[in-house]
Tab-separated table of C-alpha atoms in Angstrom:
chain	number	residue	atom	x	y	z
A	1	MET	CA	93.225	30.601	-176.942
A	2	HIS	CA	96.461	32.360	-175.981
A	3	ILE	CA	97.531	31.543	-172.318
A	4	SER	CA	100.409	33.594	-170.680
A	5	LEU	CA	100.954	32.523	-166.660
A	6	LEU	CA	102.208	35.573	-164.350
A	7	ALA	CA	104.023	34.296	-161.403
A	8	GLY	CA	103.654	35.972	-157.991
A	9	ALA	CA	104.698	34.801	-154.329
A	10	GLY	CA	101.478	34.060	-152.239
A	11	LEU	CA	100.008	36.149	-149.706
A	12	ALA	CA	102.667	35.959	-146.855
A	13	THR	CA	101.129	35.178	-143.294
A	14	GLY	CA	102.381	34.617	-139.808
A	15	ALA	CA	103.253	36.449	-136.797
A	16	ALA	CA	106.089	38.608	-138.448
A	17	GLY	CA	103.668	41.367	-139.847
A	18	ALA	CA	106.189	43.705	-141.375
A	19	ALA	CA	108.329	41.098	-142.908
A	20	ALA	CA	105.023	39.575	-144.440
A	21	ALA	CA	103.912	43.039	-145.615
A	22	ALA	CA	107.349	43.998	-146.916
A	23	GLU	CA	107.312	40.326	-148.963
A	24	PHE	CA	103.512	40.925	-150.628
A	25	ARG	CA	103.118	39.977	-153.872
A	26	LEU	CA	100.176	39.574	-156.048
A	27	PRO	CA	99.553	35.583	-156.191
A	28	ALA	CA	100.250	33.665	-159.508
A	29	PHE	CA	97.393	33.891	-161.833
A	30	GLU	CA	96.842	33.189	-165.692
A	31	THR	CA	95.474	35.023	-168.253
A	32	ALA	CA	93.731	33.916	-171.186
A	33	ARG	CA	92.075	35.397	-174.379
A	34	LEU	CA	89.460	33.291	-176.008
A	35	ALA	CA	89.024	32.988	-179.959
A	36	ASN	CA	85.693	35.248	-179.358
A	37	GLY	CA	87.748	37.830	-177.847
A	38	LEU	CA	86.920	37.599	-174.325
A	39	THR	CA	89.612	37.872	-171.553
A	40	VAL	CA	89.997	35.510	-168.953
A	41	TYR	CA	91.786	35.629	-165.716
A	42	LEU	CA	92.256	32.455	-163.306
A	43	MET	CA	93.801	32.576	-160.096
A	44	GLU	CA	93.800	29.401	-157.711
A	45	ARG	CA	93.587	29.737	-154.363
A	46	HIS	CA	92.959	26.769	-152.349
A	47	GLU	CA	93.018	27.547	-148.717
A	48	VAL	CA	89.228	27.272	-148.550
A	49	PRO	CA	87.061	25.594	-150.866
A	50	LEU	CA	85.474	28.585	-152.246
A	51	ILE	CA	85.099	30.232	-155.596
A	52	SER	CA	84.801	33.713	-157.064
A	53	VAL	CA	83.503	34.444	-160.289
A	54	ARG	CA	83.204	38.036	-161.679
A	55	ALA	CA	82.249	39.040	-165.013
A	56	VAL	CA	83.711	42.948	-165.930
A	57	VAL	CA	82.158	44.839	-168.811
A	58	LYS	CA	83.989	47.996	-169.902
A	59	ALA	CA	80.642	49.955	-169.789
A	60	GLY	CA	79.304	52.453	-167.336
A	61	ALA	CA	77.865	55.814	-166.449
A	62	VAL	CA	80.141	57.457	-169.466
A	63	ASN	CA	78.425	55.534	-171.956
A	64	ASP	CA	74.976	56.636	-170.915
A	65	ALA	CA	75.049	59.653	-173.101
A	66	ALA	CA	71.688	61.170	-172.943
A	67	GLN	CA	70.198	58.573	-171.072
A	68	ALA	CA	71.686	58.866	-167.125
A	69	GLY	CA	71.471	55.756	-165.177
A	70	LEU	CA	71.071	53.350	-168.161
A	71	SER	CA	74.171	51.466	-167.496
A	72	ASN	CA	73.345	51.416	-163.900
A	73	LEU	CA	69.831	49.978	-164.793
A	74	THR	CA	71.083	47.541	-167.236
A	75	GLY	CA	73.849	45.960	-164.442
A	76	ASP	CA	71.358	45.654	-161.837
A	77	ALA	CA	68.604	44.276	-164.179
A	78	LEU	CA	71.465	41.323	-164.839
A	79	LEU	CA	69.960	40.054	-161.649
A	80	LEU	CA	66.281	39.868	-162.710
A	81	GLY	CA	66.683	36.456	-164.174
A	82	SER	CA	67.916	34.783	-167.519
A	83	ALA	CA	66.522	33.908	-170.849
A	84	ALA	CA	66.236	30.362	-169.693
A	85	HIS	CA	65.578	30.965	-165.850
A	86	PRO	CA	63.139	33.663	-164.211
A	87	LYS	CA	65.084	35.473	-161.242
A	88	ALA	CA	62.856	33.445	-158.730
A	89	ALA	CA	64.513	30.161	-160.117
A	90	ILE	CA	68.090	31.980	-160.229
A	91	ASP	CA	67.458	33.501	-156.532
A	92	GLN	CA	66.415	29.640	-155.028
A	93	ALA	CA	69.450	28.131	-157.264
A	94	PHE	CA	71.820	30.485	-155.201
A	95	ASP	CA	70.109	31.193	-152.015
A	96	PHE	CA	69.525	26.813	-151.275
A	97	ARG	CA	73.427	26.904	-151.513
A	98	GLY	CA	74.489	29.738	-149.682
A	99	ALA	CA	75.811	31.501	-152.483
A	100	ARG	CA	76.137	34.949	-153.222
A	101	LEU	CA	75.377	37.129	-156.362
A	102	ALA	CA	75.680	41.134	-156.850
A	103	GLY	CA	75.846	43.420	-159.651
A	104	ALA	CA	76.953	46.945	-159.619
A	105	ALA	CA	77.255	49.549	-162.444
A	106	GLY	CA	80.121	52.479	-162.135
A	107	SER	CA	81.537	55.301	-164.114
A	108	GLU	CA	83.678	52.905	-166.698
A	109	GLN	CA	82.684	49.369	-165.451
A	110	SER	CA	79.650	47.051	-164.883
A	111	THR	CA	79.978	43.836	-163.079
A	112	LEU	CA	78.208	40.680	-162.055
A	113	GLN	CA	79.641	38.786	-159.198
A	114	ALA	CA	79.400	35.045	-157.633
A	115	ASN	CA	80.633	33.416	-154.468
A	116	PHE	CA	80.018	29.717	-153.917
A	117	ALA	CA	81.470	26.648	-152.520
A	118	LYS	CA	83.622	24.916	-154.775
A	119	ALA	CA	81.338	21.913	-154.832
A	120	ASP	CA	78.427	24.077	-156.497
A	121	ALA	CA	80.446	25.434	-159.249
A	122	ALA	CA	78.568	23.159	-161.829
A	123	ALA	CA	75.394	24.196	-160.874
A	124	LEU	CA	76.098	27.912	-160.722
A	125	LEU	CA	78.595	28.790	-163.098
A	126	PRO	CA	76.124	28.162	-166.055
A	127	LEU	CA	73.407	30.213	-164.723
A	128	PHE	CA	75.899	33.044	-164.035
A	129	ALA	CA	77.349	32.694	-167.914
A	130	GLU	CA	73.445	32.643	-168.991
A	131	MET	CA	72.921	36.214	-166.845
A	132	VAL	CA	75.760	38.009	-168.529
A	133	GLN	CA	75.427	36.644	-171.901
A	134	ARG	CA	71.824	36.390	-172.281
A	135	PRO	CA	69.967	38.559	-169.580
A	136	GLY	CA	65.788	38.110	-169.742
A	137	PHE	CA	64.951	41.615	-168.446
A	138	ASP	CA	61.843	40.308	-167.873
A	139	ALA	CA	59.347	43.645	-168.277
A	140	ALA	CA	57.424	43.284	-164.703
A	141	GLU	CA	60.596	43.093	-162.929
A	142	LEU	CA	62.348	46.023	-165.038
A	143	ALA	CA	59.514	47.975	-164.088
A	144	LYS	CA	59.724	47.430	-160.692
A	145	LEU	CA	63.342	47.734	-160.408
A	146	ARG	CA	63.158	51.222	-162.191
A	147	GLU	CA	60.260	52.343	-159.869
A	148	ARG	CA	62.670	51.423	-156.689
A	149	LYS	CA	65.409	53.356	-158.415
A	150	VAL	CA	63.295	56.439	-159.468
A	151	ASN	CA	62.102	56.510	-155.330
A	152	GLY	CA	65.603	56.001	-154.292
A	153	LEU	CA	66.919	59.236	-156.004
A	154	LYS	CA	64.346	61.328	-154.659
A	155	GLN	CA	64.963	60.031	-151.270
A	156	ALA	CA	68.722	60.671	-151.626
A	157	LYS	CA	68.587	64.402	-151.868
A	158	GLU	CA	67.260	64.329	-148.254
A	159	SER	CA	70.937	63.375	-147.299
A	160	PRO	CA	73.332	65.999	-148.893
A	161	ARG	CA	76.369	63.692	-148.235
A	162	ASN	CA	74.473	60.932	-150.779
A	163	VAL	CA	74.396	63.507	-153.324
A	164	VAL	CA	77.698	65.899	-153.000
A	165	GLY	CA	79.830	63.683	-154.946
A	166	ASN	CA	77.539	64.178	-157.986
A	167	TYR	CA	77.270	68.080	-157.992
A	168	TYR	CA	81.152	67.917	-157.845
A	169	ARG	CA	81.613	65.651	-160.918
A	170	SER	CA	79.113	67.557	-162.653
A	171	MET	CA	81.012	70.682	-161.679
A	172	LEU	CA	84.298	69.582	-162.677
A	173	PHE	CA	83.493	67.713	-165.719
A	174	GLY	CA	81.239	69.761	-167.072
A	175	ALA	CA	80.102	68.405	-170.510
A	176	GLY	CA	82.550	65.764	-170.101
A	177	ALA	CA	81.172	62.113	-169.725
A	178	TYR	CA	82.643	61.704	-166.276
A	179	ALA	CA	80.333	64.463	-165.222
A	180	ASN	CA	77.294	61.615	-165.916
A	181	PRO	CA	75.597	60.635	-162.704
A	182	ALA	CA	76.002	56.702	-162.227
A	183	GLY	CA	72.401	55.880	-160.961
A	184	GLY	CA	70.987	59.140	-163.255
A	185	THR	CA	68.383	61.563	-162.641
A	186	VAL	CA	64.543	61.246	-161.390
A	187	ALA	CA	63.519	62.343	-165.181
A	188	SER	CA	66.059	60.239	-167.006
A	189	VAL	CA	65.667	56.925	-165.074
A	190	ALA	CA	61.907	57.130	-165.121
A	191	ALA	CA	61.673	57.144	-168.999
A	192	LEU	CA	64.201	54.430	-169.206
A	193	GLN	CA	62.247	51.514	-171.252
A	194	GLN	CA	63.150	47.691	-172.090
A	195	ALA	CA	64.225	48.511	-175.148
A	196	ASP	CA	66.955	50.863	-174.046
A	197	VAL	CA	68.231	48.186	-171.525
A	198	LYS	CA	68.454	45.359	-174.437
A	199	SER	CA	70.326	47.679	-176.636
A	200	PHE	CA	72.925	49.088	-173.952
A	201	HIS	CA	73.144	45.302	-173.274
A	202	GLN	CA	73.952	44.382	-176.736
A	203	ARG	CA	75.607	47.051	-177.308
A	204	TYR	CA	78.230	46.892	-174.799
A	205	TYR	CA	78.225	43.345	-173.033
A	206	ARG	CA	80.012	41.736	-175.599
A	207	PRO	CA	83.250	39.336	-175.176
A	208	ASP	CA	85.679	41.966	-176.665
A	209	ASN	CA	84.525	44.235	-174.436
A	210	ALA	CA	84.283	41.813	-171.139
A	211	ALA	CA	86.846	39.501	-169.093
A	212	ILE	CA	86.066	36.953	-166.859
A	213	VAL	CA	87.451	36.689	-163.291
A	214	VAL	CA	87.719	33.408	-161.487
A	215	VAL	CA	89.260	33.129	-157.862
A	216	GLY	CA	89.355	30.150	-156.004
A	217	ASP	CA	89.795	26.368	-154.925
A	218	PHE	CA	89.761	25.162	-158.699
A	219	GLN	CA	92.308	23.437	-161.203
A	220	ALA	CA	93.083	26.052	-163.746
A	221	ALA	CA	93.300	23.914	-167.007
A	222	GLU	CA	89.385	22.552	-166.020
A	223	MET	CA	88.165	25.734	-165.325
A	224	ARG	CA	89.578	26.942	-168.457
A	225	ARG	CA	87.598	24.253	-170.182
A	226	GLN	CA	84.541	25.211	-168.272
A	227	ILE	CA	84.921	28.846	-169.112
A	228	GLU	CA	85.375	28.268	-172.550
A	229	SER	CA	82.274	25.838	-172.800
A	230	LEU	CA	80.086	28.558	-171.147
A	231	PHE	CA	81.649	31.345	-172.797
A	232	GLY	CA	83.043	30.754	-176.126
A	233	ALA	CA	79.977	30.725	-177.902
A	234	TRP	CA	79.358	34.175	-176.984
A	235	ARG	CA	79.398	36.564	-180.200
A	236	ALA	CA	79.362	40.361	-180.735
A	237	VAL	CA	77.460	42.548	-182.564
A	238	GLY	CA	78.540	45.191	-184.757
A	239	SER	CA	81.686	46.907	-184.305
A	240	PRO	CA	83.338	47.271	-180.806
A	241	PRO	CA	82.560	50.266	-178.788
A	242	ALA	CA	85.026	53.294	-180.126
A	243	ALA	CA	87.283	54.831	-177.437
A	244	GLN	CA	86.257	57.966	-176.221
A	245	ASP	CA	87.657	60.974	-174.515
A	246	ASN	CA	85.774	61.418	-171.204
A	247	GLY	CA	86.464	64.627	-170.029
A	248	LYS	CA	89.094	66.752	-168.044
A	249	VAL	CA	88.528	68.916	-165.282
A	250	ARG	CA	87.981	72.116	-165.700
A	251	ALA	CA	89.596	74.351	-163.090
A	252	ASP	CA	90.594	77.800	-164.954
A	253	LYS	CA	89.353	79.851	-162.133
A	254	ALA	CA	88.129	79.362	-158.389
A	255	ARG	CA	84.352	78.383	-158.692
A	256	VAL	CA	81.768	77.255	-155.860
A	257	TRP	CA	78.064	75.572	-156.445
A	258	LEU	CA	75.848	76.532	-153.804
A	259	VAL	CA	73.502	74.172	-153.481
A	260	ASN	CA	70.374	75.619	-151.528
A	261	LYS	CA	68.975	72.979	-149.321
A	262	PRO	CA	66.510	75.234	-147.322
A	263	ASP	CA	65.958	73.047	-144.120
A	264	ALA	CA	69.614	72.623	-143.964
A	265	ILE	CA	70.928	72.457	-140.492
A	266	GLU	CA	74.672	71.293	-141.528
A	267	THR	CA	76.803	72.636	-144.575
A	268	THR	CA	78.293	69.539	-146.417
A	269	PHE	CA	81.232	70.817	-148.294
A	270	LEU	CA	83.721	69.353	-150.765
A	271	ILE	CA	86.955	71.245	-151.780
A	272	GLY	CA	89.594	70.283	-154.608
A	273	GLY	CA	90.284	70.000	-158.118
A	274	ALA	CA	91.874	67.603	-160.635
A	275	GLY	CA	93.260	64.254	-159.497
A	276	ILE	CA	94.779	61.290	-160.964
A	277	ALA	CA	93.778	58.480	-163.509
A	278	ARG	CA	93.964	54.495	-161.682
A	279	ASN	CA	97.166	53.650	-163.683
A	280	ASP	CA	99.107	56.828	-162.855
A	281	PRO	CA	102.807	55.825	-161.990
A	282	ASP	CA	102.238	58.027	-158.904
A	283	TYR	CA	99.236	56.466	-157.531
A	284	VAL	CA	101.011	54.141	-154.361
A	285	PRO	CA	102.851	57.216	-153.109
A	286	LEU	CA	100.243	59.345	-153.226
A	287	GLN	CA	98.009	56.933	-151.156
A	288	VAL	CA	100.881	57.914	-148.492
A	289	LEU	CA	100.873	61.685	-148.904
A	290	ASN	CA	97.088	61.550	-148.960
A	291	THR	CA	97.167	59.351	-145.518
A	292	ILE	CA	98.741	62.270	-143.898
A	293	LEU	CA	96.601	64.868	-144.917
A	294	GLY	CA	92.950	63.126	-144.917
A	295	GLY	CA	93.242	59.576	-144.837
A	296	ARG	CA	92.967	58.184	-141.445
A	297	PHE	CA	91.745	59.187	-138.166
A	298	THR	CA	94.910	60.730	-136.968
A	299	SER	CA	95.214	62.385	-140.350
A	300	TRP	CA	95.889	66.883	-140.081
A	301	LEU	CA	92.325	66.996	-141.343
A	302	ASN	CA	90.388	65.109	-139.221
A	303	ASP	CA	92.667	66.111	-135.960
A	304	GLU	CA	92.135	69.639	-136.865
A	305	LEU	CA	88.176	69.829	-138.101
A	306	ARG	CA	87.390	67.135	-135.149
A	307	VAL	CA	89.524	66.449	-132.824
A	308	ASN	CA	90.931	69.762	-131.971
A	309	SER	CA	88.027	71.859	-132.436
A	310	GLY	CA	85.259	70.014	-132.615
A	311	LEU	CA	83.466	71.468	-135.536
A	312	THR	CA	82.729	68.436	-137.498
A	313	TYR	CA	82.403	64.402	-136.664
A	314	GLY	CA	84.990	63.655	-139.363
A	315	ALA	CA	86.899	65.384	-142.252
A	316	ARG	CA	88.950	63.444	-145.199
A	317	SER	CA	90.828	63.687	-148.282
A	318	GLU	CA	90.522	61.597	-151.232
A	319	PHE	CA	92.159	61.145	-154.798
A	320	ALA	CA	89.254	59.666	-156.562
A	321	THR	CA	90.398	57.698	-159.619
A	322	LEU	CA	89.070	57.070	-163.137
A	323	GLY	CA	90.272	55.535	-166.096
A	324	GLN	CA	91.540	58.414	-167.780
A	325	SER	CA	92.075	60.885	-164.986
A	326	GLY	CA	90.358	61.637	-161.443
A	327	THR	CA	89.609	63.884	-158.830
A	328	PHE	CA	90.772	65.159	-155.327
A	329	ALA	CA	88.419	66.349	-152.642
A	330	ILE	CA	88.895	67.361	-149.136
A	331	SER	CA	85.258	66.580	-147.788
A	332	SER	CA	83.290	67.283	-144.362
A	333	PHE	CA	80.350	68.646	-142.618
A	334	THR	CA	79.380	70.809	-140.155
A	335	ALA	CA	76.812	72.522	-138.298
A	336	LEU	CA	75.110	75.253	-140.053
A	337	PRO	CA	76.680	78.121	-137.838
A	338	LYS	CA	80.140	76.839	-137.958
A	339	THR	CA	80.463	76.858	-141.533
A	340	GLU	CA	82.599	79.664	-141.860
A	341	ALA	CA	84.977	78.472	-139.306
A	342	ALA	CA	84.852	74.897	-140.823
A	343	LEU	CA	85.943	76.171	-144.282
A	344	ALA	CA	88.726	78.517	-142.951
A	345	LEU	CA	90.243	75.775	-141.125
A	346	ALA	CA	89.941	73.338	-144.199
A	347	HIS	CA	91.816	75.661	-146.492
A	348	GLN	CA	94.663	76.884	-143.605
A	349	THR	CA	95.267	73.015	-142.593
A	350	TYR	CA	95.444	72.080	-146.305
A	351	GLN	CA	97.789	74.628	-147.087
A	352	ARG	CA	100.359	73.072	-144.462
A	353	LEU	CA	101.263	70.522	-147.537
A	354	TRP	CA	102.831	73.421	-148.839
A	355	THR	CA	103.640	76.111	-145.586
A	356	ARG	CA	105.181	73.131	-143.672
A	357	GLY	CA	105.589	70.290	-145.609
A	358	ILE	CA	106.018	67.002	-144.599
A	359	ASP	CA	109.103	65.770	-141.981
A	360	GLN	CA	110.653	62.215	-141.933
A	361	ALA	CA	108.538	61.191	-138.865
A	362	THR	CA	105.458	61.889	-140.363
A	363	LEU	CA	106.229	60.268	-143.272
A	364	ASP	CA	107.480	57.033	-141.464
A	365	SER	CA	104.201	56.898	-139.590
A	366	ALA	CA	101.878	57.408	-142.678
A	367	LYS	CA	104.140	54.590	-144.386
A	368	ALA	CA	103.995	52.091	-141.601
A	369	TYR	CA	100.084	52.673	-141.642
A	370	VAL	CA	99.621	52.608	-145.334
A	371	LYS	CA	101.819	49.047	-145.479
A	372	GLY	CA	99.906	47.698	-142.579
A	373	GLN	CA	96.388	48.126	-144.252
A	374	PHE	CA	97.602	46.838	-147.794
A	375	PRO	CA	97.886	43.284	-147.199
A	376	PRO	CA	94.565	42.866	-146.034
A	377	ARG	CA	92.573	44.199	-148.589
A	378	PHE	CA	93.655	41.369	-151.006
A	379	GLU	CA	93.007	38.302	-148.249
A	380	THR	CA	89.771	36.859	-149.841
A	381	GLY	CA	88.959	35.302	-152.878
A	382	GLU	CA	86.294	38.217	-153.569
A	383	GLN	CA	88.853	40.899	-152.914
A	384	LEU	CA	91.208	39.292	-155.482
A	385	ALA	CA	88.856	39.159	-158.195
A	386	GLY	CA	87.786	42.729	-157.586
A	387	LEU	CA	91.514	43.746	-158.057
A	388	LEU	CA	91.769	41.606	-160.946
A	389	GLY	CA	88.559	43.473	-162.488
A	390	ASP	CA	89.955	46.595	-161.814
A	391	MET	CA	93.302	45.839	-163.518
A	392	TYR	CA	91.284	44.659	-166.599
A	393	ALA	CA	88.981	47.828	-166.678
A	394	PHE	CA	91.457	50.435	-165.925
A	395	GLN	CA	94.836	49.092	-167.550
A	396	VAL	CA	96.674	48.580	-164.136
A	397	GLY	CA	99.561	46.313	-164.349
A	398	ARG	CA	100.469	44.208	-161.769
A	399	GLU	CA	103.640	45.604	-160.726
A	400	GLN	CA	101.679	48.460	-159.366
A	401	ILE	CA	100.847	45.800	-156.695
A	402	ASP	CA	103.928	44.049	-156.648
A	403	ASN	CA	106.173	47.147	-156.185
A	404	PHE	CA	103.711	48.907	-153.582
A	405	MET	CA	105.765	48.196	-150.679
A	406	ARG	CA	109.043	49.522	-152.534
A	407	ASP	CA	107.013	52.334	-153.786
A	408	VAL	CA	105.955	53.170	-150.094
A	409	ASP	CA	109.749	52.578	-148.566
A	410	SER	CA	111.487	54.734	-151.268
A	411	LEU	CA	109.064	57.822	-150.615
A	412	THR	CA	111.361	60.615	-148.776
A	413	PRO	CA	110.464	64.340	-147.822
A	414	ALA	CA	112.306	65.593	-150.891
A	415	LYS	CA	110.226	63.298	-152.969
A	416	ALA	CA	106.812	63.885	-151.144
A	417	LYS	CA	107.303	67.878	-151.635
A	418	LEU	CA	107.800	67.205	-155.319
A	419	LEU	CA	104.267	64.795	-155.577
A	420	VAL	CA	102.717	67.704	-153.433
A	421	GLU	CA	103.639	70.447	-156.182
A	422	ARG	CA	102.883	68.013	-159.337
A	423	HIS	CA	99.262	66.632	-157.721
A	424	PHE	CA	97.269	68.350	-155.246
A	425	PRO	CA	95.755	71.491	-156.537
A	426	ARG	CA	96.759	74.411	-154.344
A	427	ASP	CA	95.100	77.357	-156.004
A	428	LYS	CA	91.762	77.774	-158.350
A	429	LEU	CA	90.332	75.433	-156.251
A	430	GLN	CA	86.650	73.998	-157.121
A	431	THR	CA	84.275	73.841	-153.997
A	432	VAL	CA	80.429	72.277	-153.620
A	433	LEU	CA	78.677	73.645	-150.311
A	434	VAL	CA	75.104	71.907	-149.972
A	435	GLY	CA	73.270	73.911	-147.120
A	436	LYS	CA	70.972	77.009	-146.863
A	437	SER	CA	72.084	79.386	-148.991
A	438	GLU	CA	70.468	82.264	-147.365
A	439	ALA	CA	72.655	81.652	-144.130
A	440	ILE	CA	75.950	80.636	-146.213
A	441	ARG	CA	76.190	82.637	-149.368
A	442	ALA	CA	78.254	85.611	-148.367
A	443	ILE	CA	80.809	82.688	-147.105
A	444	ALA	CA	80.685	80.880	-150.061
A	445	ALA	CA	81.824	84.366	-152.212
A	446	LYS	CA	85.051	84.137	-150.230
A	447	TYR	CA	85.995	81.290	-152.214
A	448	GLY	CA	85.059	81.607	-156.106
A	449	GLU	CA	82.777	82.246	-158.677
A	450	VAL	CA	79.576	81.019	-156.910
A	451	THR	CA	76.831	79.447	-159.070
A	452	GLU	CA	73.689	78.791	-157.018
A	453	LEU	CA	71.497	75.667	-157.474
A	454	GLU	CA	68.359	74.034	-155.690
A	455	ILE	CA	68.697	70.778	-154.816
A	456	SER	CA	64.796	70.145	-154.989
A	457	ALA	CA	65.599	70.502	-158.908
A	458	ASP	CA	66.298	67.395	-160.764
A	459	GLY	CA	69.800	65.970	-161.749
A	460	PHE	CA	72.965	67.608	-160.531
A	461	ALA	CA	73.724	70.781	-162.596
A	462	PRO	CA	72.564	74.143	-163.129
A	463	ALA	CA	69.510	74.584	-165.495
A	464	ALA	CA	71.621	76.006	-168.126
A	465	ARG	CA	74.859	74.367	-168.898
């Protein structure tokens, strides 16, 4: 087992909030790699007698291929019990101790997370290990879970804000794996069987494709022994998953996907294009620039579309990062009669990045905001476990965290201008509109080549792709 210690100062606390923020460093943690290839992160935090443990598997919707929703179903099915303990027994063991257990699956990683008292580690860690390595996938429980997911997918399209992102990624990535909807479609999920889930687990849930993260009140040497005892016998079957190209954003011309919801009284929209990967060197300064545009209540977009004009209850922008690339989008919604005005104002406000630029006062305000928001994101053991899990899944170095304040402080108006030119898509914008097509078809045509879809159709792409 290879072990390395990455030292870092703890989270600073006290009355001097600005000084504390300036001194923020990722707390010290150890990394280890077991003989079977499993990566282990151990971070001691002795402030409270709690432990957070997280299993991270590099598998998600990008690996679903022709079975959309399979990774999501598999990830949630870990909670249905292990081969040795049924769901009821595991639920009782965690609930009785006031512990929490949750699973999730996204585009590129699947996780199982548990939070419990230090005194309960001996009882709950072995159950956690069983669920990761030897899930039961009980047929009856799996059938109920699948049915709930199918019903949820049917209901989701009643609220366009729940699904507009799926249409947007489908539009941007086309046939690329990043277009795969994490939750799947009604037809794809309904067709999934127990054998599919077992096969996905066997292929991707393997020690050389996973990490175990433990944060909390423990002694690292003892915890290493426990993790090796519980996970050391885990063996991979077959060759490891091959690296794959998950696709790039297609934005060779301005396009609009107009998703018809005949009974809509609002229009929901996303406007944007290509973004950045999670480990992009410009990730930190772009958080500052996006804060100005649409990342806080006093942002340009929210000021113009909500506060000053009353066209919407909220408007924002975001760089949604992925492992290999990402997307950028302005998002909002407006009453149907106000669609034309809201879209025009969103475009006009967005263009201020180039027509007006960012002055020093605006930049200083955003920098202070971002610096103040940063440390609270990593205060709890659960938050820190999530961060380490993301660092593993997306190959993010600790320097991005340790240098966060420095990189924020070093941002100047001149550098901001260069970053705007480099990363914010200015033309050939991609737009998704979800609303009453009959009423907004002519408006949609102003913003690019229009493709029409029906929200009642299963999935998130045109019939012929």
